[in-house]
Amino acid sequence: MSAPPDTTVEIRIPSDAEYIRIVRLALAGLGARLKFPYDDIEDIKLAVSEACNNAVLHATGAGGVVVRCTQTPDSLEIEVRDQGAGLSAALGARPPAEELSENGLGLFLMQALMDEVALEPTEGGGTRVNLRKRLPRCL
Amino acid sequence: MVLAGELELANCSRVRDAAISLLAQSTTRIVMDLSGLSFIDSSGVGVVIGTLKRARERQGAVALVCTDPTILRVFEITGLAQVLSLHATQEEANQALREEEPS
């Protein structure tokens, strides 16, 4: 039996917020190729932007941010990896709107927009965020 | 304030500074026109919230013009649609600010 074709798309950007829009452009193309509906593509773009924002904000040195997109039989899996100090692993609830928090919405948005979100520390002291969105035909 | 393009981590501090500078000029009632925005992330949402908080501290108010469904959805998911003054046109937003004005 032959191995499935490699469909991985990997982008590496510097730890600089100016480059995050390039990741969004690539994701828009990949999402369209996988026939995700418009709303899903927007969800993916925002969730991955939030993961990249966290990576850039918590970066402690060189190494950049790596966004690796892998297609599985039923999902698009996106890993966002950095060399930063690490995120708080608390995947918290939405801050109450009345409190008007200026921060802390990023993790909440990732969870609200994707089917699965997981954070873990990497061996090198950074953080890996794994995001999963089910492919449209698998819903 | 009229914003266009993408409001994100890379440019949100410029918008925050512009809003703070407006509020420092004794303006307390601000219309933020987001109708030209195609993308907003949590940093951008933070700027909107920060502007609203700073305006309220000065007994002011902020009204938003926003029609893009993707951006409205972000406000809905975050629960902010309930606390923000959202309008379809600048005229409606101005009207809302006039109606909120203390008599």
PDB file of C-alpha atoms in Angstrom:
ATOM      1  CA  MET A   1       0.000   0.000   0.000  1.00  0.00           C
ATOM      2  CA  SER A   2       1.453   3.353  -0.967  1.00  0.00           C
ATOM      3  CA  ALA A   3       1.716   6.189   1.543  1.00  0.00           C
ATOM      4  CA  PRO A   4      -0.834   8.992   1.239  1.00  0.00           C
ATOM      5  CA  PRO A   5       0.460  12.014  -0.686  1.00  0.00           C
ATOM      6  CA  ASP A   6       2.097  14.711   1.380  1.00  0.00           C
ATOM      7  CA  THR A   7      -0.278  17.688   1.595  1.00  0.00           C
ATOM      8  CA  THR A   8       1.540  19.592   4.331  1.00  0.00           C
ATOM      9  CA  VAL A   9       1.897  23.348   3.915  1.00  0.00           C
ATOM     10  CA  GLU A  10       4.412  25.023   6.200  1.00  0.00           C
ATOM     11  CA  ILE A  11       5.080  28.732   6.580  1.00  0.00           C
ATOM     12  CA  ARG A  12       7.725  30.297   8.779  1.00  0.00           C
ATOM     13  CA  ILE A  13       7.522  33.976   9.646  1.00  0.00           C
ATOM     14  CA  PRO A  14       9.712  36.180  11.824  1.00  0.00           C
ATOM     15  CA  SER A  15       8.385  36.928  15.333  1.00  0.00           C
ATOM     16  CA  ASP A  16       6.938  40.192  14.082  1.00  0.00           C
ATOM     17  CA  ALA A  17       3.237  41.070  13.915  1.00  0.00           C
ATOM     18  CA  GLU A  18       3.717  42.664  10.482  1.00  0.00           C
ATOM     19  CA  TYR A  19       4.083  39.184   8.967  1.00  0.00           C
ATOM     20  CA  ILE A  20       0.912  37.612  10.374  1.00  0.00           C
ATOM     21  CA  ARG A  21      -1.204  38.857   7.475  1.00  0.00           C
ATOM     22  CA  ILE A  22       0.950  36.746   5.159  1.00  0.00           C
ATOM     23  CA  VAL A  23      -0.140  33.668   7.123  1.00  0.00           C
ATOM     24  CA  ARG A  24      -3.777  34.758   6.668  1.00  0.00           C
ATOM     25  CA  LEU A  25      -3.320  35.114   2.921  1.00  0.00           C
ATOM     26  CA  ALA A  26      -1.865  31.616   2.704  1.00  0.00           C
ATOM     27  CA  LEU A  27      -4.675  30.187   4.828  1.00  0.00           C
ATOM     28  CA  ALA A  28      -7.296  31.836   2.634  1.00  0.00           C
ATOM     29  CA  GLY A  29      -5.762  30.061  -0.355  1.00  0.00           C
ATOM     30  CA  LEU A  30      -5.485  26.738   1.416  1.00  0.00           C
ATOM     31  CA  GLY A  31      -9.011  26.993   2.822  1.00  0.00           C
ATOM     32  CA  ALA A  32     -10.415  27.683  -0.648  1.00  0.00           C
ATOM     33  CA  ARG A  33      -8.463  24.762  -2.084  1.00  0.00           C
ATOM     34  CA  LEU A  34     -10.009  22.476   0.560  1.00  0.00           C
ATOM     35  CA  LYS A  35     -13.452  23.895  -0.298  1.00  0.00           C
ATOM     36  CA  PHE A  36     -14.156  25.312   3.134  1.00  0.00           C
ATOM     37  CA  PRO A  37     -17.093  27.727   3.055  1.00  0.00           C
ATOM     38  CA  TYR A  38     -16.305  31.442   3.353  1.00  0.00           C
ATOM     39  CA  ASP A  39     -17.280  31.643   7.041  1.00  0.00           C
ATOM     40  CA  ASP A  40     -15.051  28.703   7.950  1.00  0.00           C
ATOM     41  CA  ILE A  41     -12.112  30.285   6.135  1.00  0.00           C
ATOM     42  CA  GLU A  42     -12.666  33.498   8.098  1.00  0.00           C
ATOM     43  CA  ASP A  43     -12.800  31.457  11.335  1.00  0.00           C
ATOM     44  CA  ILE A  44      -9.539  29.707  10.495  1.00  0.00           C
ATOM     45  CA  LYS A  45      -7.826  32.992   9.541  1.00  0.00           C
ATOM     46  CA  LEU A  46      -8.836  34.627  12.825  1.00  0.00           C
ATOM     47  CA  ALA A  47      -8.014  31.626  15.040  1.00  0.00           C
ATOM     48  CA  VAL A  48      -4.564  31.193  13.485  1.00  0.00           C
ATOM     49  CA  SER A  49      -3.950  34.951  13.688  1.00  0.00           C
ATOM     50  CA  GLU A  50      -4.687  34.750  17.416  1.00  0.00           C
ATOM     51  CA  ALA A  51      -2.240  31.867  17.828  1.00  0.00           C
ATOM     52  CA  CYS A  52       0.385  33.845  15.874  1.00  0.00           C
ATOM     53  CA  ASN A  53      -0.333  36.982  17.943  1.00  0.00           C
ATOM     54  CA  ASN A  54       0.351  35.025  21.106  1.00  0.00           C
ATOM     55  CA  ALA A  55       3.508  33.562  19.611  1.00  0.00           C
ATOM     56  CA  VAL A  56       4.791  37.011  18.607  1.00  0.00           C
ATOM     57  CA  LEU A  57       3.821  38.636  21.915  1.00  0.00           C
ATOM     58  CA  HIS A  58       5.488  35.940  24.010  1.00  0.00           C
ATOM     59  CA  ALA A  59       8.527  35.398  21.798  1.00  0.00           C
ATOM     60  CA  THR A  60      11.778  35.553  23.664  1.00  0.00           C
ATOM     61  CA  GLY A  61      14.304  35.243  20.892  1.00  0.00           C
ATOM     62  CA  ALA A  62      15.050  34.102  17.391  1.00  0.00           C
ATOM     63  CA  GLY A  63      13.367  31.147  15.812  1.00  0.00           C
ATOM     64  CA  GLY A  64      10.289  32.775  14.421  1.00  0.00           C
ATOM     65  CA  VAL A  65       6.820  31.305  14.246  1.00  0.00           C
ATOM     66  CA  VAL A  66       6.108  28.167  12.263  1.00  0.00           C
ATOM     67  CA  VAL A  67       2.606  27.470  10.988  1.00  0.00           C
ATOM     68  CA  ARG A  68       2.195  23.926   9.738  1.00  0.00           C
ATOM     69  CA  CYS A  69      -1.044  22.878   8.058  1.00  0.00           C
ATOM     70  CA  THR A  70      -1.812  19.216   7.564  1.00  0.00           C
ATOM     71  CA  GLN A  71      -4.831  17.694   5.906  1.00  0.00           C
ATOM     72  CA  THR A  72      -6.137  14.544   7.572  1.00  0.00           C
ATOM     73  CA  PRO A  73      -9.001  12.445   6.169  1.00  0.00           C
ATOM     74  CA  ASP A  74     -11.572  14.522   8.060  1.00  0.00           C
ATOM     75  CA  SER A  75      -9.862  17.741   9.162  1.00  0.00           C
ATOM     76  CA  LEU A  76      -7.444  20.528   8.559  1.00  0.00           C
ATOM     77  CA  GLU A  77      -4.950  20.513  11.413  1.00  0.00           C
ATOM     78  CA  ILE A  78      -2.852  23.596  12.014  1.00  0.00           C
ATOM     79  CA  GLU A  79       0.088  23.732  14.363  1.00  0.00           C
ATOM     80  CA  VAL A  80       1.481  27.117  15.406  1.00  0.00           C
ATOM     81  CA  ARG A  81       4.862  26.763  17.078  1.00  0.00           C
ATOM     82  CA  ASP A  82       7.096  29.376  18.652  1.00  0.00           C
ATOM     83  CA  GLN A  83      10.226  29.665  20.739  1.00  0.00           C
ATOM     84  CA  GLY A  84       8.580  31.904  23.298  1.00  0.00           C
ATOM     85  CA  ALA A  85       8.153  31.856  27.010  1.00  0.00           C
ATOM     86  CA  GLY A  86       4.949  29.916  26.776  1.00  0.00           C
ATOM     87  CA  LEU A  87       1.329  30.758  27.085  1.00  0.00           C
ATOM     88  CA  SER A  88      -0.814  30.352  30.088  1.00  0.00           C
ATOM     89  CA  ALA A  89      -2.276  26.904  29.609  1.00  0.00           C
ATOM     90  CA  ALA A  90      -5.541  28.078  31.095  1.00  0.00           C
ATOM     91  CA  LEU A  91      -8.028  27.807  28.279  1.00  0.00           C
ATOM     92  CA  GLY A  92     -10.414  30.073  30.038  1.00  0.00           C
ATOM     93  CA  ALA A  93     -13.990  31.044  29.608  1.00  0.00           C
ATOM     94  CA  ARG A  94     -14.986  34.221  27.853  1.00  0.00           C
ATOM     95  CA  PRO A  95     -14.326  37.242  30.042  1.00  0.00           C
ATOM     96  CA  PRO A  96     -17.672  38.793  31.021  1.00  0.00           C
ATOM     97  CA  ALA A  97     -18.579  41.437  28.412  1.00  0.00           C
ATOM     98  CA  GLU A  98     -19.516  43.910  31.156  1.00  0.00           C
ATOM     99  CA  GLU A  99     -15.939  43.825  32.412  1.00  0.00           C
ATOM    100  CA  LEU A 100     -14.789  45.088  29.015  1.00  0.00           C
ATOM    101  CA  SER A 101     -11.453  43.354  29.124  1.00  0.00           C
ATOM    102  CA  GLU A 102      -8.977  44.734  26.584  1.00  0.00           C
ATOM    103  CA  ASN A 103      -6.944  41.527  26.676  1.00  0.00           C
ATOM    104  CA  GLY A 104      -7.455  37.831  27.034  1.00  0.00           C
ATOM    105  CA  LEU A 105      -9.879  37.284  24.184  1.00  0.00           C
ATOM    106  CA  GLY A 106      -7.403  35.478  21.949  1.00  0.00           C
ATOM    107  CA  LEU A 107      -7.619  32.039  23.514  1.00  0.00           C
ATOM    108  CA  PHE A 108     -11.356  32.334  23.882  1.00  0.00           C
ATOM    109  CA  LEU A 109     -11.736  33.200  20.189  1.00  0.00           C
ATOM    110  CA  MET A 110      -9.576  30.257  19.122  1.00  0.00           C
ATOM    111  CA  GLN A 111     -11.802  27.904  21.093  1.00  0.00           C
ATOM    112  CA  ALA A 112     -14.999  29.464  19.792  1.00  0.00           C
ATOM    113  CA  LEU A 113     -13.918  29.330  16.150  1.00  0.00           C
ATOM    114  CA  MET A 114     -12.241  25.938  15.851  1.00  0.00           C
ATOM    115  CA  ASP A 115     -13.417  22.394  16.535  1.00  0.00           C
ATOM    116  CA  GLU A 116     -10.438  21.624  18.758  1.00  0.00           C
ATOM    117  CA  VAL A 117      -7.728  23.698  20.407  1.00  0.00           C
ATOM    118  CA  ALA A 118      -4.807  22.365  22.424  1.00  0.00           C
ATOM    119  CA  LEU A 119      -1.756  24.083  23.838  1.00  0.00           C
ATOM    120  CA  GLU A 120       1.408  22.425  24.983  1.00  0.00           C
ATOM    121  CA  PRO A 121       4.972  23.414  25.764  1.00  0.00           C
ATOM    122  CA  THR A 122       7.623  22.398  23.249  1.00  0.00           C
ATOM    123  CA  GLU A 123      10.937  20.778  24.101  1.00  0.00           C
ATOM    124  CA  GLY A 124      12.795  24.027  23.364  1.00  0.00           C
ATOM    125  CA  GLY A 125      10.817  26.103  25.829  1.00  0.00           C
ATOM    126  CA  GLY A 126       8.278  27.450  23.360  1.00  0.00           C
ATOM    127  CA  THR A 127       4.610  26.755  22.874  1.00  0.00           C
ATOM    128  CA  ARG A 128       2.735  24.665  20.354  1.00  0.00           C
ATOM    129  CA  VAL A 129      -0.898  25.481  19.619  1.00  0.00           C
ATOM    130  CA  ASN A 130      -2.820  22.794  17.746  1.00  0.00           C
ATOM    131  CA  LEU A 131      -6.001  23.862  16.007  1.00  0.00           C
ATOM    132  CA  ARG A 132      -8.398  21.576  14.157  1.00  0.00           C
ATOM    133  CA  LYS A 133     -11.259  22.372  11.809  1.00  0.00           C
ATOM    134  CA  ARG A 134     -13.362  19.599  10.318  1.00  0.00           C
ATOM    135  CA  LEU A 135     -13.438  19.502   6.543  1.00  0.00           C
ATOM    136  CA  PRO A 136     -16.771  20.643   5.127  1.00  0.00           C
ATOM    137  CA  ARG A 137     -17.708  17.251   3.671  1.00  0.00           C
ATOM    138  CA  CYS A 138     -17.144  15.630   7.089  1.00  0.00           C
ATOM    139  CA  LEU A 139     -19.645  17.752   8.991  1.00  0.00           C
TER     140      LEU A 139
ATOM    141  CA  MET B   1     -12.493  57.909  13.280  1.00  0.00           C
ATOM    142  CA  VAL B   2     -12.702  56.082   9.995  1.00  0.00           C
ATOM    143  CA  LEU B   3     -10.819  52.788   9.835  1.00  0.00           C
ATOM    144  CA  ALA B   4     -10.176  50.697   6.751  1.00  0.00           C
ATOM    145  CA  GLY B   5      -8.330  47.484   5.947  1.00  0.00           C
ATOM    146  CA  GLU B   6      -7.289  45.093   8.695  1.00  0.00           C
ATOM    147  CA  LEU B   7      -7.247  46.072  12.381  1.00  0.00           C
ATOM    148  CA  GLU B   8      -4.742  43.722  13.964  1.00  0.00           C
ATOM    149  CA  LEU B   9      -1.803  43.409  16.330  1.00  0.00           C
ATOM    150  CA  ALA B  10       0.536  45.050  13.803  1.00  0.00           C
ATOM    151  CA  ASN B  11      -1.365  48.340  13.667  1.00  0.00           C
ATOM    152  CA  CYS B  12      -3.654  48.448  16.712  1.00  0.00           C
ATOM    153  CA  SER B  13      -1.307  50.634  18.779  1.00  0.00           C
ATOM    154  CA  ARG B  14      -1.496  53.390  16.127  1.00  0.00           C
ATOM    155  CA  VAL B  15      -5.291  53.338  16.307  1.00  0.00           C
ATOM    156  CA  ARG B  16      -5.205  53.227  20.127  1.00  0.00           C
ATOM    157  CA  ASP B  17      -2.884  56.263  20.181  1.00  0.00           C
ATOM    158  CA  ALA B  18      -5.142  58.152  17.747  1.00  0.00           C
ATOM    159  CA  ALA B  19      -8.181  57.445  19.934  1.00  0.00           C
ATOM    160  CA  ILE B  20      -6.326  58.500  23.103  1.00  0.00           C
ATOM    161  CA  SER B  21      -5.230  61.679  21.362  1.00  0.00           C
ATOM    162  CA  LEU B  22      -8.836  62.425  20.321  1.00  0.00           C
ATOM    163  CA  LEU B  23     -10.021  61.938  23.892  1.00  0.00           C
ATOM    164  CA  ALA B  24      -7.228  64.205  25.146  1.00  0.00           C
ATOM    165  CA  GLN B  25      -8.615  67.023  22.983  1.00  0.00           C
ATOM    166  CA  SER B  26     -11.744  67.145  25.137  1.00  0.00           C
ATOM    167  CA  THR B  27     -13.666  64.973  22.671  1.00  0.00           C
ATOM    168  CA  THR B  28     -15.655  62.464  24.660  1.00  0.00           C
ATOM    169  CA  ARG B  29     -18.152  61.261  22.059  1.00  0.00           C
ATOM    170  CA  ILE B  30     -16.554  59.281  19.261  1.00  0.00           C
ATOM    171  CA  VAL B  31     -17.929  57.531  16.204  1.00  0.00           C
ATOM    172  CA  MET B  32     -15.603  54.718  15.126  1.00  0.00           C
ATOM    173  CA  ASP B  33     -16.484  53.880  11.548  1.00  0.00           C
ATOM    174  CA  LEU B  34     -15.411  50.274  11.001  1.00  0.00           C
ATOM    175  CA  SER B  35     -17.348  49.846   7.764  1.00  0.00           C
ATOM    176  CA  GLY B  36     -14.126  49.789   5.722  1.00  0.00           C
ATOM    177  CA  LEU B  37     -12.582  47.033   7.844  1.00  0.00           C
ATOM    178  CA  SER B  38     -12.243  43.559   6.375  1.00  0.00           C
ATOM    179  CA  PHE B  39     -10.618  41.920   9.414  1.00  0.00           C
ATOM    180  CA  ILE B  40     -10.362  42.458  13.143  1.00  0.00           C
ATOM    181  CA  ASP B  41      -8.494  40.342  15.685  1.00  0.00           C
ATOM    182  CA  SER B  42      -8.590  40.394  19.484  1.00  0.00           C
ATOM    183  CA  SER B  43      -6.044  43.240  19.535  1.00  0.00           C
ATOM    184  CA  GLY B  44      -8.394  45.302  17.381  1.00  0.00           C
ATOM    185  CA  VAL B  45     -11.334  44.395  19.588  1.00  0.00           C
ATOM    186  CA  GLY B  46      -9.175  45.493  22.531  1.00  0.00           C
ATOM    187  CA  VAL B  47      -8.712  48.926  20.929  1.00  0.00           C
ATOM    188  CA  VAL B  48     -12.480  49.311  20.533  1.00  0.00           C
ATOM    189  CA  ILE B  49     -13.026  48.272  24.163  1.00  0.00           C
ATOM    190  CA  GLY B  50     -10.228  50.541  25.397  1.00  0.00           C
ATOM    191  CA  THR B  51     -11.651  53.527  23.534  1.00  0.00           C
ATOM    192  CA  LEU B  52     -15.098  52.859  24.982  1.00  0.00           C
ATOM    193  CA  LYS B  53     -13.685  52.550  28.515  1.00  0.00           C
ATOM    194  CA  ARG B  54     -11.657  55.740  28.229  1.00  0.00           C
ATOM    195  CA  ALA B  55     -14.621  57.648  26.790  1.00  0.00           C
ATOM    196  CA  ARG B  56     -16.888  56.410  29.596  1.00  0.00           C
ATOM    197  CA  GLU B  57     -14.331  57.486  32.205  1.00  0.00           C
ATOM    198  CA  ARG B  58     -14.847  61.000  30.826  1.00  0.00           C
ATOM    199  CA  GLN B  59     -18.644  60.607  30.807  1.00  0.00           C
ATOM    200  CA  GLY B  60     -18.466  60.151  27.049  1.00  0.00           C
ATOM    201  CA  ALA B  61     -19.649  57.482  24.643  1.00  0.00           C
ATOM    202  CA  VAL B  62     -18.571  55.578  21.553  1.00  0.00           C
ATOM    203  CA  ALA B  63     -20.816  54.512  18.689  1.00  0.00           C
ATOM    204  CA  LEU B  64     -19.607  52.084  16.035  1.00  0.00           C
ATOM    205  CA  VAL B  65     -20.491  51.852  12.374  1.00  0.00           C
ATOM    206  CA  CYS B  66     -20.156  48.249  11.303  1.00  0.00           C
ATOM    207  CA  THR B  67     -21.918  46.210   8.643  1.00  0.00           C
ATOM    208  CA  ASP B  68     -19.395  43.489   7.781  1.00  0.00           C
ATOM    209  CA  PRO B  69     -20.893  40.168   8.927  1.00  0.00           C
ATOM    210  CA  THR B  70     -17.468  38.696   9.736  1.00  0.00           C
ATOM    211  CA  ILE B  71     -16.621  41.573  12.058  1.00  0.00           C
ATOM    212  CA  LEU B  72     -20.100  41.649  13.590  1.00  0.00           C
ATOM    213  CA  ARG B  73     -19.701  37.946  14.280  1.00  0.00           C
ATOM    214  CA  VAL B  74     -16.514  38.598  16.269  1.00  0.00           C
ATOM    215  CA  PHE B  75     -18.450  41.091  18.413  1.00  0.00           C
ATOM    216  CA  GLU B  76     -21.227  38.546  18.860  1.00  0.00           C
ATOM    217  CA  ILE B  77     -18.915  35.633  19.782  1.00  0.00           C
ATOM    218  CA  THR B  78     -17.113  37.780  22.324  1.00  0.00           C
ATOM    219  CA  GLY B  79     -20.401  38.957  23.810  1.00  0.00           C
ATOM    220  CA  LEU B  80     -19.538  42.566  23.019  1.00  0.00           C
ATOM    221  CA  ALA B  81     -22.452  43.049  20.627  1.00  0.00           C
ATOM    222  CA  GLN B  82     -24.588  43.437  23.763  1.00  0.00           C
ATOM    223  CA  VAL B  83     -22.528  46.265  25.219  1.00  0.00           C
ATOM    224  CA  LEU B  84     -21.407  48.126  22.083  1.00  0.00           C
ATOM    225  CA  SER B  85     -23.501  50.726  20.303  1.00  0.00           C
ATOM    226  CA  LEU B  86     -23.495  49.207  16.781  1.00  0.00           C
ATOM    227  CA  HIS B  87     -24.987  50.970  13.767  1.00  0.00           C
ATOM    228  CA  ALA B  88     -25.268  50.512  10.026  1.00  0.00           C
ATOM    229  CA  THR B  89     -24.423  54.100   9.022  1.00  0.00           C
ATOM    230  CA  GLN B  90     -22.503  57.113  10.356  1.00  0.00           C
ATOM    231  CA  GLU B  91     -25.793  59.008  10.482  1.00  0.00           C
ATOM    232  CA  GLU B  92     -27.340  56.412  12.791  1.00  0.00           C
ATOM    233  CA  ALA B  93     -24.226  56.378  14.969  1.00  0.00           C
ATOM    234  CA  ASN B  94     -24.258  60.188  15.274  1.00  0.00           C
ATOM    235  CA  GLN B  95     -27.934  60.097  16.121  1.00  0.00           C
ATOM    236  CA  ALA B  96     -27.299  57.500  18.845  1.00  0.00           C
ATOM    237  CA  LEU B  97     -24.614  59.707  20.400  1.00  0.00           C
ATOM    238  CA  ARG B  98     -26.935  62.726  20.320  1.00  0.00           C
ATOM    239  CA  GLU B  99     -29.665  60.723  22.052  1.00  0.00           C
ATOM    240  CA  GLU B 100     -27.231  59.575  24.744  1.00  0.00           C
ATOM    241  CA  GLU B 101     -26.055  63.097  25.450  1.00  0.00           C
ATOM    242  CA  PRO B 102     -26.760  64.118  29.043  1.00  0.00           C
ATOM    243  CA  SER B 103     -29.398  66.839  29.144  1.00  0.00           C
TER     244      SER B 103
END
